[in-house]
Amino acid sequence: KNEVEQSPQNLTAQEGEFITINCSYSVGISALHWLQQHPGGGIVSLFMLSSGKKKHGRLIATINIQEKHSSLHITASHPRDSAVYICAVFYNTDKLIFGTGTRLQVFP
Amino acid sequence: SQTIHQWPATLVQPVGSPLSLECTVEGTSNPNLYWYRQAAGRGLQLLFYSVGIGQISSEVPQNLSASRPQDRQFILSSKKLLLSDSGFYLCAYQKPFRGWTEAFFGQGTRLTVV
């Protein structure tokens, strides 16, 4: 079993739909990263959070440390949101453990 | 501003040939540097990390090695590539801080060993 599990693995949506991607982890962590990987492969950081909730534009990330679970929400999804979304947890402060990612496709 | 450069973006190399991937960071000093590999359909796997010049820790035994000749330069190498070395390689850095800091990633190198 992977230490970081994401669901679903693949997700398709129509433009405008509300999207939720889930991340569960089994190790004790200090913080969690949500990352976005576009088809070219480059990765950008969306959020880093250790408690509660963060919002940036149409993106919202929440984390529940006690339940070892985080969610990434996209409101009013758009085709340009199509990408792979990766959850990664900070373990021992300086090491990241990655989930395998959720591939999102948003159709117009 | 802080940036991270990684090159080349794509590489096709024959089995048995050497490899050198370079990563440089600008705008910060004494960063923690990382090399990750992403095999097809799999998550990112930490290969090497470095907390200072000449200090390299290996997470997974393999055909690869890493070096940090300068504070903001991290090099991934192999003397003889294997087919199984194909994948997507990412360099990343974190600013040193007691605790955790955001990770920044390079654009990656897609390596195909033929």
Short mmCIF file of C-alpha atoms in Angstrom, two decimals:
data_model
loop_
_atom_site.label_atom_id
_atom_site.label_comp_id
_atom_site.label_asym_id
_atom_site.label_seq_id
_atom_site.Cartn_x
_atom_site.Cartn_y
_atom_site.Cartn_z
CA LYS A 1 0.00 0.00 0.00
CA ASN A 2 1.33 3.42 -0.94
CA GLU A 3 1.87 5.88 1.88
CA VAL A 4 -0.02 8.52 -0.11
CA GLU A 5 -3.18 7.49 -1.94
CA GLN A 6 -5.14 9.67 -4.30
CA SER A 7 -8.61 9.20 -5.70
CA PRO A 8 -9.85 9.09 -8.30
CA GLN A 9 -6.97 8.17 -10.58
CA ASN A 10 -8.78 9.58 -13.61
CA LEU A 11 -11.50 12.17 -13.74
CA THR A 12 -13.44 13.68 -16.61
CA ALA A 13 -15.75 16.63 -16.25
CA GLN A 14 -17.78 19.07 -18.30
CA GLU A 15 -16.79 22.70 -18.20
CA GLY A 16 -18.36 24.42 -15.23
CA GLU A 17 -18.57 21.35 -12.98
CA PHE A 18 -17.33 21.31 -9.39
CA ILE A 19 -14.43 18.91 -8.99
CA THR A 20 -13.02 17.17 -5.93
CA ILE A 21 -9.77 15.23 -5.72
CA ASN A 22 -8.97 13.35 -2.54
CA CYS A 23 -5.68 12.49 -0.86
CA SER A 24 -5.19 10.14 2.10
CA TYR A 25 -1.88 9.40 3.75
CA SER A 26 -0.68 6.94 6.32
CA VAL A 27 2.43 8.65 7.73
CA GLY A 28 2.76 11.43 10.24
CA ILE A 29 3.37 14.63 8.34
CA SER A 30 4.15 18.26 8.94
CA ALA A 31 2.58 19.66 5.79
CA LEU A 32 1.03 18.71 2.49
CA HIS A 33 1.58 19.97 -1.04
CA TRP A 34 -0.88 20.05 -3.90
CA LEU A 35 0.92 20.18 -7.25
CA GLN A 36 -0.20 20.52 -10.84
CA GLN A 37 1.61 18.78 -13.69
CA HIS A 38 0.80 19.84 -17.24
CA PRO A 39 1.20 17.59 -20.31
CA GLY A 40 4.72 18.91 -20.93
CA GLY A 41 5.72 17.54 -17.55
CA GLY A 42 6.55 20.70 -15.64
CA ILE A 43 5.20 20.87 -12.10
CA VAL A 44 3.90 23.92 -10.32
CA SER A 45 2.98 24.23 -6.70
CA LEU A 46 -0.66 25.07 -6.02
CA PHE A 47 -0.87 24.94 -2.25
CA MET A 48 1.14 24.03 0.77
CA LEU A 49 -0.90 23.62 3.93
CA SER A 50 -0.65 22.12 7.38
CA SER A 51 -4.13 22.82 8.71
CA GLY A 52 -7.54 24.11 7.75
CA LYS A 53 -8.24 25.50 4.33
CA LYS A 54 -6.61 27.64 1.65
CA LYS A 55 -8.20 29.29 -1.36
CA HIS A 56 -6.62 30.66 -4.51
CA GLY A 57 -8.96 31.76 -7.26
CA ARG A 58 -11.15 28.79 -8.18
CA LEU A 59 -9.00 26.35 -6.25
CA ILE A 60 -9.65 25.35 -2.64
CA ALA A 61 -7.55 22.95 -0.58
CA THR A 62 -8.51 21.53 2.79
CA ILE A 63 -6.69 19.27 5.18
CA ASN A 64 -7.73 17.28 8.24
CA ILE A 65 -4.58 16.25 10.08
CA GLN A 66 -6.43 13.97 12.53
CA GLU A 67 -8.09 12.04 9.72
CA LYS A 68 -4.94 12.19 7.53
CA HIS A 69 -6.92 13.44 4.58
CA SER A 70 -6.83 16.37 2.20
CA SER A 71 -9.05 17.47 -0.66
CA LEU A 72 -8.50 19.74 -3.63
CA HIS A 73 -11.61 21.38 -5.05
CA ILE A 74 -11.96 23.20 -8.35
CA THR A 75 -15.03 25.37 -8.77
CA ALA A 76 -16.40 26.25 -12.21
CA SER A 77 -13.91 23.96 -13.95
CA HIS A 78 -12.43 24.98 -17.29
CA PRO A 79 -10.61 23.02 -20.02
CA ARG A 80 -7.39 24.77 -19.06
CA ASP A 81 -7.64 23.01 -15.67
CA SER A 82 -6.90 19.73 -17.48
CA ALA A 83 -3.72 18.37 -15.93
CA VAL A 84 -2.43 15.81 -13.46
CA TYR A 85 -2.92 16.87 -9.85
CA ILE A 86 -0.46 15.43 -7.37
CA CYS A 87 -0.65 15.29 -3.61
CA ALA A 88 2.66 15.18 -1.75
CA VAL A 89 3.31 15.05 1.98
CA PHE A 90 6.29 16.38 3.87
CA TYR A 91 7.80 13.59 5.88
CA ASN A 92 10.69 14.37 8.25
CA THR A 93 10.33 18.05 7.21
CA ASP A 94 12.56 17.83 4.17
CA LYS A 95 11.35 14.80 2.24
CA LEU A 96 8.32 14.64 0.04
CA ILE A 97 6.31 11.48 -0.55
CA PHE A 98 4.15 11.73 -3.64
CA GLY A 99 0.83 10.25 -4.60
CA THR A 100 0.53 8.81 -8.10
CA GLY A 101 -1.64 11.68 -9.24
CA THR A 102 -5.14 12.27 -10.55
CA ARG A 103 -5.50 12.90 -14.26
CA LEU A 104 -8.23 15.48 -14.86
CA GLN A 105 -9.76 16.23 -18.24
CA VAL A 106 -12.30 19.01 -18.54
CA PHE A 107 -14.28 19.11 -21.77
CA PRO A 108 -15.94 22.24 -23.17
CA SER B 1 13.14 36.15 -7.70
CA GLN B 2 13.91 32.49 -7.33
CA THR B 3 14.09 30.22 -10.33
CA ILE B 4 15.24 26.75 -11.13
CA HIS B 5 16.69 25.70 -14.46
CA GLN B 6 16.92 22.15 -15.67
CA TRP B 7 18.26 20.89 -18.97
CA PRO B 8 17.95 19.35 -21.43
CA ALA B 9 14.17 19.10 -21.73
CA THR B 10 14.27 15.89 -23.75
CA LEU B 11 17.01 13.37 -24.35
CA VAL B 12 17.28 10.15 -26.32
CA GLN B 13 20.33 8.09 -25.45
CA PRO B 14 21.48 4.59 -26.43
CA VAL B 15 21.91 1.87 -23.85
CA GLY B 16 25.37 1.96 -22.34
CA SER B 17 25.97 5.64 -23.01
CA PRO B 18 26.72 8.14 -20.22
CA LEU B 19 24.25 10.65 -18.85
CA SER B 20 24.56 14.10 -17.37
CA LEU B 21 21.53 16.19 -16.38
CA GLU B 22 22.11 19.59 -14.87
CA CYS B 23 20.02 21.68 -12.54
CA THR B 24 20.79 25.17 -11.30
CA VAL B 25 18.96 27.41 -8.88
CA GLU B 26 18.95 31.20 -8.82
CA GLY B 27 17.89 33.68 -6.20
CA THR B 28 18.53 31.65 -3.07
CA SER B 29 21.54 30.30 -1.26
CA ASN B 30 22.17 26.99 0.47
CA PRO B 31 19.00 25.35 -0.86
CA ASN B 32 18.09 21.73 -0.28
CA LEU B 33 18.27 20.12 -3.73
CA TYR B 34 16.47 17.02 -4.96
CA TRP B 35 16.37 14.70 -7.98
CA TYR B 36 13.12 12.82 -8.59
CA ARG B 37 12.15 10.29 -11.23
CA GLN B 38 8.68 9.64 -12.54
CA ALA B 39 8.32 6.36 -14.40
CA ALA B 40 5.40 6.01 -16.81
CA GLY B 41 2.12 5.72 -14.89
CA ARG B 42 3.81 6.01 -11.51
CA GLY B 43 4.33 8.68 -8.90
CA LEU B 44 7.46 10.69 -8.31
CA GLN B 45 10.24 8.84 -6.57
CA LEU B 46 13.05 10.58 -4.69
CA LEU B 47 16.45 9.55 -6.05
CA PHE B 48 18.92 11.90 -4.35
CA TYR B 49 18.89 14.89 -2.08
CA SER B 50 21.56 17.30 -0.94
CA VAL B 51 21.69 19.73 1.95
CA GLY B 52 25.05 21.24 0.99
CA ILE B 53 28.03 21.19 -1.37
CA GLY B 54 29.42 17.69 -1.70
CA GLN B 55 26.70 16.24 0.54
CA ILE B 56 24.59 13.70 -1.31
CA SER B 57 22.10 11.21 0.11
CA SER B 58 20.78 8.39 -2.01
CA GLU B 59 17.29 7.10 -1.43
CA VAL B 60 17.19 4.27 -3.93
CA PRO B 61 20.14 2.11 -5.03
CA GLN B 62 20.44 2.31 -8.80
CA ASN B 63 22.55 2.96 -11.81
CA LEU B 64 22.64 6.70 -11.18
CA SER B 65 24.74 9.09 -9.13
CA ALA B 66 24.47 12.74 -8.16
CA SER B 67 26.93 15.49 -7.41
CA ARG B 68 26.75 19.02 -6.06
CA PRO B 69 29.92 20.81 -7.14
CA GLN B 70 28.55 24.27 -6.30
CA ASP B 71 25.96 25.56 -3.85
CA ARG B 72 23.24 25.99 -6.47
CA GLN B 73 24.20 23.28 -8.96
CA PHE B 74 22.99 19.69 -8.84
CA ILE B 75 24.00 17.10 -11.43
CA LEU B 76 22.51 13.69 -12.11
CA SER B 77 24.83 11.24 -13.88
CA SER B 78 25.23 7.73 -15.09
CA LYS B 79 28.27 6.00 -16.55
CA LYS B 80 26.21 3.48 -18.53
CA LEU B 81 22.50 3.93 -19.09
CA LEU B 82 20.07 1.03 -18.87
CA LEU B 83 16.71 0.73 -20.61
CA SER B 84 15.06 0.93 -17.19
CA ASP B 85 16.55 4.40 -16.68
CA SER B 86 13.97 5.83 -19.09
CA GLY B 87 11.58 8.21 -17.41
CA PHE B 88 10.89 11.78 -16.49
CA TYR B 89 13.48 13.37 -14.20
CA LEU B 90 12.71 16.39 -12.09
CA CYS B 91 14.99 18.62 -10.10
CA ALA B 92 13.54 20.49 -7.14
CA TYR B 93 14.69 22.75 -4.36
CA GLN B 94 13.52 23.94 -0.99
CA LYS B 95 14.85 26.91 0.88
CA PRO B 96 16.51 25.81 4.08
CA PHE B 97 14.30 26.40 7.08
CA ARG B 98 13.73 24.74 10.40
CA GLY B 99 10.59 22.88 9.52
CA TRP B 100 9.16 22.68 6.08
CA THR B 101 9.16 25.03 3.13
CA GLU B 102 7.51 25.01 -0.24
CA ALA B 103 9.18 22.91 -2.94
CA PHE B 104 9.89 24.38 -6.37
CA PHE B 105 10.33 22.18 -9.41
CA GLY B 106 12.24 22.44 -12.65
CA GLN B 107 10.56 21.75 -15.96
CA GLY B 108 11.89 18.22 -16.09
CA THR B 109 13.89 16.09 -18.53
CA ARG B 110 12.21 13.33 -20.46
CA LEU B 111 14.87 10.64 -20.97
CA THR B 112 14.36 7.80 -23.40
CA VAL B 113 16.98 5.09 -23.44
CA VAL B 114 16.94 3.11 -26.68
#
